[in-house]
mmCIF file of C-alpha atoms and ligand atoms in Angstrom:
data_model
loop_
_atom_site.group_PDB
_atom_site.id
_atom_site.type_symbol
_atom_site.label_atom_id
_atom_site.label_comp_id
_atom_site.label_asym_id
_atom_site.label_seq_id
_atom_site.Cartn_x
_atom_site.Cartn_y
_atom_site.Cartn_z
ATOM 1 C CA MET R 1 0.039 0.050 -0.093
ATOM 2 C CA ALA R 2 1.178 3.420 -0.839
ATOM 3 C CA ILE R 3 -1.071 6.447 -0.611
ATOM 4 C CA ILE R 4 0.463 9.065 -2.787
ATOM 5 C CA LEU R 5 -0.720 12.749 -3.269
ATOM 6 C CA ALA R 6 0.507 14.132 -6.622
ATOM 7 C CA ILE R 7 0.440 17.467 -8.236
ATOM 8 C CA GLU R 8 0.587 18.181 -11.904
ATOM 9 C CA THR R 9 1.031 21.771 -13.261
ATOM 10 C CA SER R 10 3.206 21.347 -16.359
ATOM 11 C CA CYS R 11 0.940 23.041 -18.842
ATOM 12 C CA ASP R 12 -2.663 24.347 -18.687
ATOM 13 C CA GLU R 13 -4.185 21.993 -16.205
ATOM 14 C CA THR R 14 -4.029 22.550 -12.439
ATOM 15 C CA ALA R 15 -4.358 19.019 -11.048
ATOM 16 C CA VAL R 16 -4.192 17.153 -7.751
ATOM 17 C CA ALA R 17 -4.773 13.588 -7.093
ATOM 18 C CA ILE R 18 -4.630 10.932 -4.282
ATOM 19 C CA VAL R 19 -3.872 7.351 -5.400
ATOM 20 C CA ASN R 20 -3.334 4.167 -3.544
ATOM 21 C CA ASN R 21 -1.034 2.303 -5.923
ATOM 22 C CA ARG R 22 -3.326 1.838 -9.001
ATOM 23 C CA ASN R 23 -6.495 2.784 -7.066
ATOM 24 C CA VAL R 24 -7.593 6.393 -7.573
ATOM 25 C CA TYR R 25 -9.104 7.950 -4.461
ATOM 26 C CA SER R 26 -9.643 11.328 -5.935
ATOM 27 C CA ASN R 27 -8.650 13.143 -9.275
ATOM 28 C CA VAL R 28 -9.208 16.782 -9.296
ATOM 29 C CA VAL R 29 -8.371 18.585 -12.617
ATOM 30 C CA SER R 30 -8.979 22.228 -13.138
ATOM 31 C CA SER R 31 -8.646 22.980 -16.789
ATOM 32 C CA GLN R 32 -7.647 26.425 -18.052
ATOM 33 C CA ILE R 33 -8.878 25.962 -21.565
ATOM 34 C CA GLN R 34 -11.481 28.770 -21.367
ATOM 35 C CA THR R 35 -8.765 31.247 -20.066
ATOM 36 C CA HIS R 36 -6.485 30.525 -22.918
ATOM 37 C CA GLN R 37 -9.249 30.178 -25.674
ATOM 38 C CA VAL R 38 -9.296 33.939 -26.158
ATOM 39 C CA PHE R 39 -5.704 33.878 -27.187
ATOM 40 C CA GLY R 40 -6.067 30.934 -29.442
ATOM 41 C CA GLY R 41 -3.544 28.826 -27.507
ATOM 42 C CA VAL R 42 -1.699 28.529 -24.148
ATOM 43 C CA VAL R 43 0.067 31.600 -22.793
ATOM 44 C CA PRO R 44 2.845 30.411 -20.397
ATOM 45 C CA GLU R 45 2.848 33.328 -18.057
ATOM 46 C CA VAL R 46 -1.038 33.243 -17.747
ATOM 47 C CA ALA R 47 -0.869 29.471 -17.182
ATOM 48 C CA SER R 48 1.436 30.121 -14.223
ATOM 49 C CA ARG R 49 -0.713 32.675 -12.608
ATOM 50 C CA GLN R 50 -3.749 30.537 -13.027
ATOM 51 C CA HIS R 51 -1.867 27.554 -11.120
ATOM 52 C CA LEU R 52 -1.043 29.771 -8.281
ATOM 53 C CA LEU R 53 -4.801 30.962 -8.018
ATOM 54 C CA LEU R 54 -6.225 27.367 -8.205
ATOM 55 C CA ILE R 55 -3.514 25.110 -6.413
ATOM 56 C CA ASN R 56 -4.748 25.431 -2.845
ATOM 57 C CA ALA R 57 -8.339 24.778 -3.752
ATOM 58 C CA CYS R 58 -7.306 21.686 -5.808
ATOM 59 C CA LEU R 59 -5.432 20.416 -2.881
ATOM 60 C CA ASP R 60 -8.300 20.825 -0.475
ATOM 61 C CA GLN R 61 -10.748 19.326 -2.931
ATOM 62 C CA ALA R 62 -8.462 16.197 -3.581
ATOM 63 C CA LEU R 63 -8.133 15.543 0.188
ATOM 64 C CA GLN R 64 -11.992 16.009 0.808
ATOM 65 C CA GLY R 65 -12.843 13.855 -2.215
ATOM 66 C CA ALA R 66 -10.673 11.184 -0.835
ATOM 67 C CA GLY R 67 -11.904 11.512 2.632
ATOM 68 C CA LEU R 68 -8.294 11.737 3.899
ATOM 69 C CA GLY R 69 -6.151 13.929 5.959
ATOM 70 C CA TRP R 70 -2.371 14.692 5.799
ATOM 71 C CA PRO R 71 -1.502 11.870 8.288
ATOM 72 C CA ASP R 72 -2.928 9.488 5.754
ATOM 73 C CA ILE R 73 -0.645 10.674 2.901
ATOM 74 C CA GLU R 74 2.685 8.558 2.748
ATOM 75 C CA ALA R 75 4.468 10.467 0.042
ATOM 76 C CA ILE R 76 4.122 13.644 -1.965
ATOM 77 C CA ALA R 77 4.827 13.550 -5.739
ATOM 78 C CA VAL R 78 5.011 16.288 -8.559
ATOM 79 C CA THR R 79 5.729 16.650 -12.258
ATOM 80 C CA VAL R 80 9.134 18.165 -12.356
ATOM 81 C CA ALA R 81 9.802 17.841 -16.115
ATOM 82 C CA PRO R 82 9.248 18.383 -19.130
ATOM 83 C CA GLY R 83 6.886 21.342 -19.332
ATOM 84 C CA LEU R 84 6.512 25.279 -19.152
ATOM 85 C CA ALA R 85 8.987 26.323 -16.657
ATOM 86 C CA GLY R 86 7.024 28.821 -14.743
ATOM 87 C CA ALA R 87 4.047 26.502 -14.712
ATOM 88 C CA LEU R 88 6.199 23.536 -13.391
ATOM 89 C CA MET R 89 7.555 25.909 -10.537
ATOM 90 C CA VAL R 90 4.166 26.402 -9.138
ATOM 91 C CA GLY R 91 3.343 22.759 -8.660
ATOM 92 C CA VAL R 92 7.026 21.854 -7.346
ATOM 93 C CA THR R 93 7.147 24.749 -4.926
ATOM 94 C CA ALA R 94 3.823 23.679 -3.506
ATOM 95 C CA ALA R 95 4.860 19.879 -3.408
ATOM 96 C CA LYS R 96 8.196 20.653 -1.701
ATOM 97 C CA THR R 97 6.636 22.958 0.930
ATOM 98 C CA LEU R 98 4.054 20.311 1.771
ATOM 99 C CA ALA R 99 6.737 17.658 1.965
ATOM 100 C CA MET R 100 8.659 19.726 4.408
ATOM 101 C CA VAL R 101 5.761 20.841 6.612
ATOM 102 C CA HIS R 102 4.247 17.419 6.869
ATOM 103 C CA GLN R 103 7.571 15.510 6.783
ATOM 104 C CA LYS R 104 6.758 13.259 3.907
ATOM 105 C CA PRO R 105 9.083 11.647 1.292
ATOM 106 C CA PHE R 106 9.141 13.781 -1.856
ATOM 107 C CA LEU R 107 9.317 12.223 -5.398
ATOM 108 C CA GLY R 108 9.672 14.248 -8.711
ATOM 109 C CA VAL R 109 7.994 12.530 -11.633
ATOM 110 C CA HIS R 110 8.576 12.854 -15.499
ATOM 111 C CA HIS R 111 5.362 13.991 -17.180
ATOM 112 C CA LEU R 112 5.712 11.418 -20.003
ATOM 113 C CA GLU R 113 6.247 8.609 -17.599
ATOM 114 C CA GLY R 114 2.874 9.793 -16.042
ATOM 115 C CA HIS R 115 1.221 9.465 -19.362
ATOM 116 C CA ILE R 116 2.587 5.861 -19.723
ATOM 117 C CA TYR R 117 1.129 5.143 -16.172
ATOM 118 C CA ALA R 118 -2.334 6.291 -17.271
ATOM 119 C CA SER R 119 -2.730 2.955 -18.990
ATOM 120 C CA TYR R 120 -1.904 1.065 -15.741
ATOM 121 C CA LEU R 121 -4.704 2.738 -14.001
ATOM 122 C CA SER R 122 -7.322 1.814 -16.512
ATOM 123 C CA GLN R 123 -5.855 -1.708 -17.141
ATOM 124 C CA PRO R 124 -4.498 -2.890 -13.846
ATOM 125 C CA GLU R 125 -3.451 -6.289 -15.410
ATOM 126 C CA LEU R 126 -1.194 -4.484 -17.894
ATOM 127 C CA GLN R 127 2.458 -5.832 -17.616
ATOM 128 C CA PRO R 128 5.501 -4.413 -19.349
ATOM 129 C CA PRO R 129 6.975 -4.868 -21.985
ATOM 130 C CA PHE R 130 4.742 -2.963 -24.216
ATOM 131 C CA LEU R 131 4.784 0.017 -26.722
ATOM 132 C CA CYS R 132 3.158 3.322 -25.826
ATOM 133 C CA LEU R 133 2.045 5.835 -28.451
ATOM 134 C CA LEU R 134 2.134 9.081 -26.610
ATOM 135 C CA VAL R 135 0.382 11.792 -28.697
ATOM 136 C CA SER R 136 -0.460 15.099 -26.871
ATOM 137 C CA GLY R 137 -0.190 18.910 -27.543
ATOM 138 C CA GLY R 138 3.583 18.725 -26.591
ATOM 139 C CA HIS R 139 4.683 15.188 -27.527
ATOM 140 C CA THR R 140 4.493 12.697 -30.301
ATOM 141 C CA SER R 141 6.500 9.600 -29.119
ATOM 142 C CA LEU R 142 6.725 5.847 -29.713
ATOM 143 C CA ILE R 143 8.069 4.484 -26.239
ATOM 144 C CA HIS R 144 9.240 0.816 -25.536
ATOM 145 C CA VAL R 145 8.145 0.384 -21.952
ATOM 146 C CA LYS R 146 10.244 -2.241 -20.191
ATOM 147 C CA GLY R 147 9.574 -1.555 -16.579
ATOM 148 C CA CYS R 148 9.363 1.259 -14.016
ATOM 149 C CA GLY R 149 11.779 4.060 -14.950
ATOM 150 C CA ASP R 150 13.073 1.869 -17.911
ATOM 151 C CA TYR R 151 12.137 3.442 -21.237
ATOM 152 C CA ARG R 152 13.556 3.637 -24.685
ATOM 153 C CA GLN R 153 12.055 6.231 -27.050
ATOM 154 C CA LEU R 154 11.999 4.654 -30.492
ATOM 155 C CA GLY R 155 10.129 7.231 -32.434
ATOM 156 C CA THR R 156 9.426 11.031 -32.202
ATOM 157 C CA THR R 157 8.324 14.033 -34.178
ATOM 158 C CA ARG R 158 10.794 16.184 -36.263
ATOM 159 C CA ASP R 159 8.751 19.264 -35.832
ATOM 160 C CA ASP R 160 5.248 19.765 -34.353
ATOM 161 C CA ALA R 161 3.520 17.344 -31.947
ATOM 162 C CA ALA R 162 0.355 15.572 -33.217
ATOM 163 C CA GLY R 163 -1.846 17.753 -31.007
ATOM 164 C CA GLU R 164 -0.084 20.944 -32.051
ATOM 165 C CA ALA R 165 -0.621 20.079 -35.631
ATOM 166 C CA PHE R 166 -4.362 19.622 -34.826
ATOM 167 C CA ASP R 167 -4.456 23.007 -33.088
ATOM 168 C CA LYS R 168 -2.654 24.921 -35.775
ATOM 169 C CA VAL R 169 -4.837 23.307 -38.641
ATOM 170 C CA ALA R 170 -7.984 24.043 -36.590
ATOM 171 C CA ARG R 171 -6.858 27.659 -36.549
ATOM 172 C CA LEU R 172 -6.476 27.691 -40.406
ATOM 173 C CA LEU R 173 -10.009 26.252 -40.707
ATOM 174 C CA ASP R 174 -11.427 28.762 -38.251
ATOM 175 C CA LEU R 175 -12.485 25.973 -35.917
ATOM 176 C CA GLY R 176 -11.073 27.448 -32.734
ATOM 177 C CA TYR R 177 -8.987 26.159 -29.840
ATOM 178 C CA PRO R 178 -8.329 23.400 -28.746
ATOM 179 C CA GLY R 179 -8.295 22.224 -32.302
ATOM 180 C CA GLY R 180 -8.361 18.439 -31.874
ATOM 181 C CA PRO R 181 -11.899 17.980 -30.621
ATOM 182 C CA ALA R 182 -13.190 20.554 -33.076
ATOM 183 C CA ILE R 183 -11.599 18.783 -36.075
ATOM 184 C CA ASP R 184 -12.828 15.431 -34.763
ATOM 185 C CA ARG R 185 -16.438 16.952 -34.664
ATOM 186 C CA ALA R 186 -16.421 18.593 -38.035
ATOM 187 C CA ALA R 187 -14.721 15.504 -39.595
ATOM 188 C CA LYS R 188 -17.810 13.420 -38.717
ATOM 189 C CA ASN R 189 -19.759 15.134 -41.451
ATOM 190 C CA GLY R 190 -16.860 15.253 -43.944
ATOM 191 C CA ASP R 191 -15.376 12.901 -46.547
ATOM 192 C CA ALA R 192 -11.934 11.615 -45.426
ATOM 193 C CA ALA R 193 -10.989 10.706 -49.149
ATOM 194 C CA ALA R 194 -11.925 14.323 -50.359
ATOM 195 C CA PHE R 195 -8.422 15.505 -50.436
ATOM 196 C CA LYS R 196 -5.185 13.596 -50.973
ATOM 197 C CA LEU R 197 -2.630 14.891 -48.410
ATOM 198 C CA PRO R 198 1.096 14.095 -47.775
ATOM 199 C CA GLU R 199 1.781 11.902 -44.872
ATOM 200 C CA GLY R 200 5.073 13.225 -43.282
ATOM 201 C CA LYS R 201 8.059 11.001 -44.238
ATOM 202 C CA ILE R 202 11.450 11.535 -42.783
ATOM 203 C CA SER R 203 14.038 10.623 -45.420
ATOM 204 C CA LEU R 204 17.191 8.874 -44.315
ATOM 205 C CA PRO R 205 20.716 9.783 -45.546
ATOM 206 C CA GLN R 206 21.403 6.171 -46.650
ATOM 207 C CA GLY R 207 18.063 6.181 -48.630
ATOM 208 C CA GLY R 208 14.522 5.218 -47.633
ATOM 209 C CA TYR R 209 12.483 6.564 -44.726
ATOM 210 C CA HIS R 210 12.738 6.574 -40.903
ATOM 211 C CA PRO R 211 10.178 3.997 -39.887
ATOM 212 C CA TYR R 212 8.960 5.491 -36.711
ATOM 213 C CA ASP R 213 9.557 9.297 -36.776
ATOM 214 C CA SER R 214 6.834 11.598 -37.796
ATOM 215 C CA SER R 215 6.698 15.092 -39.338
ATOM 216 C CA PHE R 216 3.635 17.276 -39.625
ATOM 217 C CA SER R 217 5.190 20.360 -41.351
ATOM 218 C CA GLY R 218 4.570 19.204 -44.906
ATOM 219 C CA LEU R 219 0.993 18.255 -43.988
ATOM 220 C CA LYS R 220 0.446 21.577 -42.442
ATOM 221 C CA THR R 221 1.850 23.508 -45.593
ATOM 222 C CA ALA R 222 -0.419 21.457 -47.796
ATOM 223 C CA MET R 223 -3.393 22.347 -45.591
ATOM 224 C CA LEU R 224 -2.539 25.935 -45.687
ATOM 225 C CA ARG R 225 -2.212 25.997 -49.764
ATOM 226 C CA LEU R 226 -5.493 24.202 -50.017
ATOM 227 C CA THR R 227 -7.252 26.521 -47.587
ATOM 228 C CA GLN R 228 -6.015 29.643 -49.236
ATOM 229 C CA GLU R 229 -6.962 28.167 -52.694
ATOM 230 C CA LEU R 230 -10.466 27.011 -51.681
ATOM 231 C CA LYS R 231 -11.192 30.314 -49.813
ATOM 232 C CA GLN R 232 -11.008 32.154 -53.026
ATOM 233 C CA SER R 233 -13.345 29.872 -54.902
ATOM 234 C CA PRO R 234 -16.997 30.810 -55.218
ATOM 235 C CA GLU R 235 -18.011 27.296 -54.013
ATOM 236 C CA PRO R 236 -18.867 26.986 -50.327
ATOM 237 C CA PHE R 237 -15.703 26.412 -48.209
ATOM 238 C CA PRO R 238 -15.614 22.468 -47.526
ATOM 239 C CA VAL R 239 -14.357 22.660 -43.882
ATOM 240 C CA ASP R 240 -15.743 19.350 -43.001
ATOM 241 C CA ASP R 241 -14.073 17.459 -45.898
ATOM 242 C CA LEU R 242 -10.754 19.320 -45.057
ATOM 243 C CA ALA R 243 -11.025 18.494 -41.469
ATOM 244 C CA ALA R 244 -11.788 14.648 -42.370
ATOM 245 C CA SER R 245 -9.062 14.495 -44.762
ATOM 246 C CA PHE R 246 -6.386 15.931 -42.431
ATOM 247 C CA GLN R 247 -7.518 13.857 -39.509
ATOM 248 C CA ASP R 248 -7.482 10.661 -41.589
ATOM 249 C CA THR R 249 -4.003 11.433 -42.880
ATOM 250 C CA VAL R 250 -2.555 11.916 -39.325
ATOM 251 C CA ALA R 251 -4.424 8.875 -38.039
ATOM 252 C CA ARG R 252 -3.237 6.540 -40.875
ATOM 253 C CA SER R 253 0.439 7.839 -40.501
ATOM 254 C CA LEU R 254 0.423 7.296 -36.778
ATOM 255 C CA THR R 255 -1.072 3.952 -37.071
ATOM 256 C CA LYS R 256 1.386 2.785 -39.635
ATOM 257 C CA LYS R 257 4.397 3.794 -37.503
ATOM 258 C CA THR R 258 2.924 2.429 -34.314
ATOM 259 C CA ILE R 259 2.136 -1.079 -35.789
ATOM 260 C CA ARG R 260 5.497 -1.379 -37.585
ATOM 261 C CA CYS R 261 7.357 -0.305 -34.528
ATOM 262 C CA ALA R 262 5.457 -2.904 -32.290
ATOM 263 C CA LEU R 263 6.032 -5.703 -34.794
ATOM 264 C CA ASP R 264 9.742 -4.779 -35.342
ATOM 265 C CA HIS R 265 10.352 -5.032 -31.616
ATOM 266 C CA GLY R 266 8.264 -8.008 -30.886
ATOM 267 C CA LEU R 267 5.742 -6.014 -28.798
ATOM 268 C CA THR R 268 2.375 -7.544 -28.701
ATOM 269 C CA THR R 269 0.645 -4.844 -26.548
ATOM 270 C CA ILE R 270 0.174 -1.229 -27.435
ATOM 271 C CA THR R 271 -1.111 1.393 -25.209
ATOM 272 C CA VAL R 272 -2.009 5.076 -26.150
ATOM 273 C CA GLY R 273 -1.870 8.217 -24.091
ATOM 274 C CA GLY R 274 -2.099 11.918 -24.471
ATOM 275 C CA GLY R 275 -4.999 14.135 -25.591
ATOM 276 C CA VAL R 276 -4.891 13.028 -29.232
ATOM 277 C CA ALA R 277 -5.592 9.519 -28.069
ATOM 278 C CA ALA R 278 -9.099 10.617 -27.933
ATOM 279 C CA ASN R 279 -9.198 11.072 -31.665
ATOM 280 C CA SER R 280 -12.007 8.894 -33.201
ATOM 281 C CA ARG R 281 -10.228 8.223 -36.461
ATOM 282 C CA LEU R 282 -6.894 7.324 -34.572
ATOM 283 C CA ARG R 283 -8.823 4.899 -32.524
ATOM 284 C CA TYR R 284 -10.626 3.371 -35.442
ATOM 285 C CA HIS R 285 -7.498 2.885 -37.721
ATOM 286 C CA LEU R 286 -5.240 1.615 -34.687
ATOM 287 C CA GLN R 287 -7.802 -0.780 -33.488
ATOM 288 C CA ALA R 288 -8.454 -2.194 -36.914
ATOM 289 C CA ALA R 289 -4.727 -2.496 -37.758
ATOM 290 C CA ALA R 290 -3.874 -4.003 -34.429
ATOM 291 C CA GLU R 291 -6.628 -6.800 -34.712
ATOM 292 C CA GLU R 292 -5.177 -7.516 -38.348
ATOM 293 C CA ASN R 293 -1.854 -8.043 -36.838
ATOM 294 C CA GLN R 294 -2.954 -9.897 -33.782
ATOM 295 C CA LEU R 295 -1.906 -7.213 -31.452
ATOM 296 C CA GLN R 296 -3.663 -5.807 -28.339
ATOM 297 C CA VAL R 297 -4.424 -2.127 -27.961
ATOM 298 C CA PHE R 298 -5.590 -0.282 -24.926
ATOM 299 C CA PHE R 299 -7.047 3.230 -24.970
ATOM 300 C CA PRO R 300 -7.533 4.660 -21.456
ATOM 301 C CA PRO R 301 -10.608 6.755 -20.807
ATOM 302 C CA LEU R 302 -10.174 10.420 -22.022
ATOM 303 C CA LYS R 303 -10.038 11.670 -18.383
ATOM 304 C CA LEU R 304 -6.895 9.733 -17.964
ATOM 305 C CA CYS R 305 -5.361 10.460 -21.479
ATOM 306 C CA THR R 306 -5.421 14.164 -20.926
ATOM 307 C CA ASP R 307 -3.184 15.841 -18.329
ATOM 308 C CA ASN R 308 -4.199 14.677 -14.812
ATOM 309 C CA ALA R 309 -2.381 14.115 -11.448
ATOM 310 C CA ALA R 310 -3.618 10.594 -10.953
ATOM 311 C CA MET R 311 -1.281 9.202 -13.597
ATOM 312 C CA ILE R 312 1.640 11.172 -11.759
ATOM 313 C CA ALA R 313 0.769 9.550 -8.525
ATOM 314 C CA CYS R 314 0.454 6.043 -10.014
ATOM 315 C CA ALA R 315 3.992 6.440 -11.520
ATOM 316 C CA ALA R 316 5.373 7.940 -8.233
ATOM 317 C CA ALA R 317 3.725 4.900 -6.369
ATOM 318 C CA ASP R 318 5.879 2.370 -8.320
ATOM 319 C CA HIS R 319 9.038 4.406 -7.695
ATOM 320 C CA PHE R 320 8.126 4.764 -3.975
ATOM 321 C CA HIS R 321 7.889 0.893 -3.791
ATOM 322 C CA ASN R 322 11.350 0.518 -5.499
ATOM 323 C CA GLY R 323 12.890 2.860 -2.804
ATOM 324 C CA ASP R 324 13.276 5.880 -5.110
ATOM 325 C CA ARG R 325 13.226 9.365 -3.426
ATOM 326 C CA SER R 326 14.061 12.749 -4.710
ATOM 327 C CA PRO R 327 16.091 15.386 -2.909
ATOM 328 C CA LEU R 328 14.234 18.500 -1.978
ATOM 329 C CA THR R 329 17.043 20.190 -4.028
ATOM 330 C CA LEU R 330 15.639 18.793 -7.221
ATOM 331 C CA GLY R 331 14.975 21.556 -9.715
ATOM 332 C CA ILE R 332 12.410 21.638 -12.541
ATOM 333 C CA GLN R 333 13.617 20.984 -16.153
ATOM 334 C CA SER R 334 11.699 22.229 -19.077
ATOM 335 C CA ARG R 335 13.191 19.396 -21.297
ATOM 336 C CA LEU R 336 14.232 16.068 -20.008
ATOM 337 C CA ALA R 337 14.137 12.752 -22.179
ATOM 338 C CA VAL R 338 12.105 9.943 -20.758
ATOM 339 C CA GLU R 339 15.150 7.736 -20.767
ATOM 340 C CA GLN R 340 16.538 9.895 -18.215
ATOM 341 C CA VAL R 341 13.886 9.559 -15.425
ATOM 342 C CA GLY R 342 16.585 7.885 -13.236
ATOM 343 C CA GLN R 343 18.177 11.257 -12.763
ATOM 344 C CA LEU R 344 15.453 12.365 -10.611
ATOM 345 C CA TYR R 345 15.995 9.749 -7.830
ATOM 346 C CA VAL R 346 18.281 8.547 -5.113
ATOM 347 C CA THR R 347 17.603 5.052 -4.347
ATOM 348 C CA ASN R 348 17.214 4.054 -0.649
HETATM 349 O O1 LIG A 401 -2.481 15.522 -23.274
HETATM 350 P P1 LIG A 401 -3.166 16.903 -23.460
HETATM 351 O O2 LIG A 401 -4.310 17.147 -22.626
HETATM 352 O O3 LIG A 401 -2.098 18.044 -23.029
HETATM 353 C C1 LIG A 401 -0.829 18.016 -23.388
HETATM 354 O O4 LIG A 401 -0.007 17.316 -22.515
HETATM 355 O O5 LIG A 401 -0.354 18.588 -24.418
HETATM 356 O O6 LIG A 401 -3.348 17.104 -24.977
HETATM 357 C C2 LIG A 401 -3.824 18.173 -25.583
HETATM 358 C C3 LIG A 401 -3.988 18.102 -27.067
HETATM 359 C C4 LIG A 401 -4.367 19.304 -27.803
HETATM 360 O O7 LIG A 401 -3.480 19.585 -28.722
HETATM 361 C C5 LIG A 401 -5.745 18.827 -28.348
HETATM 362 O O8 LIG A 401 -6.175 19.555 -29.594
HETATM 363 C C6 LIG A 401 -5.576 17.344 -28.551
HETATM 364 O O9 LIG A 401 -4.870 16.945 -27.507
HETATM 365 N N1 LIG A 401 -6.788 16.661 -28.530
HETATM 366 C C7 LIG A 401 -7.261 15.889 -29.668
HETATM 367 C C8 LIG A 401 -8.632 15.416 -29.322
HETATM 368 N N2 LIG A 401 -8.939 15.720 -28.123
HETATM 369 C C9 LIG A 401 -7.784 16.437 -27.701
HETATM 370 N N3 LIG A 401 -6.687 15.810 -30.950
HETATM 371 C C10 LIG A 401 -7.438 15.044 -31.863
HETATM 372 N N4 LIG A 401 -8.554 14.587 -31.645
HETATM 373 C C11 LIG A 401 -9.216 14.824 -30.486
HETATM 374 N N5 LIG A 401 -10.579 14.252 -30.347
HETATM 375 ZN ZN1 LIG A 402 0.602 15.866 -21.160
#
């Protein structure tokens, strides 16, 4: 048993959760989407200020929701990397202060390891090794999960993250922020085969293409050209067809790379995490391709795919059991590879 209270403030969600290993006692997420909507995207300074305003209320709500007090909490965990520096600082300062005041062990957690652990929360029987496709506003990664703290990134994006591409294309199509859900909705009324778009391929110096890396810049440029061209035409602007074609291209491309990566590495289980895991077309293509290749694929519920502190607490619980602790001198890091999570701990 390890009852962990975790804080997550790496981007635009102020989140606090209490988890007993893989059992969620409370999971409070205060989203700042409405605050940032007027700016068309997340403004880092505004995000930090919002975290400051919301963190104490989220902490109270998480304790009340779990029906617990500070003496029941065994350790305090927080996302320390990667993320927006000012935003991370708010959560880390709160967590360190609480750890000192209540004399609890302190654990810093890597945000991507949290996203990986979201799958353990929804699928408690899940066992490594498996392949995690992590697709969010900030990341597009294929991660070989070998065990707690033992990761190898096999694929990444060369430019935008998948969610970022959805957000930028939604802006082009005047669909608002966040773009992913808006494109998903518009695409339901559109024809995915209406426009042939380029799937980002990364050429290798020795010839051929990188099998697992993605690129969305060519696709974004193609969408920009098409949009400019079609907006000048007297015909009604085919926003639904454009959304459906774009979404289908991203979903097919991610599916191909994920399946190829799983097969090449002999991994029979795939998990998906991050906000883009909610995408209906990605779910459709990945599920179908996994079945065709006799692979298993797990999609956690949306509440656990998008940023939350339950996933951070769950990752911390495994580290806690392994004897990992972080020093109170641990600082935030806006960039840190998932392979380097070991840097965050000293082992007892
Ligand atoms: O994981 P997340 O909540 O935050 C980050 O860590 O970035 O992911 C947010 C991203 C946004 O870019 C949003 O547009 C995208 O996930 N997203 C979607 C969908 N729902 C959210 N993208 C495609 N289809 C969706 N249904
Ligand atoms: Zn995230």
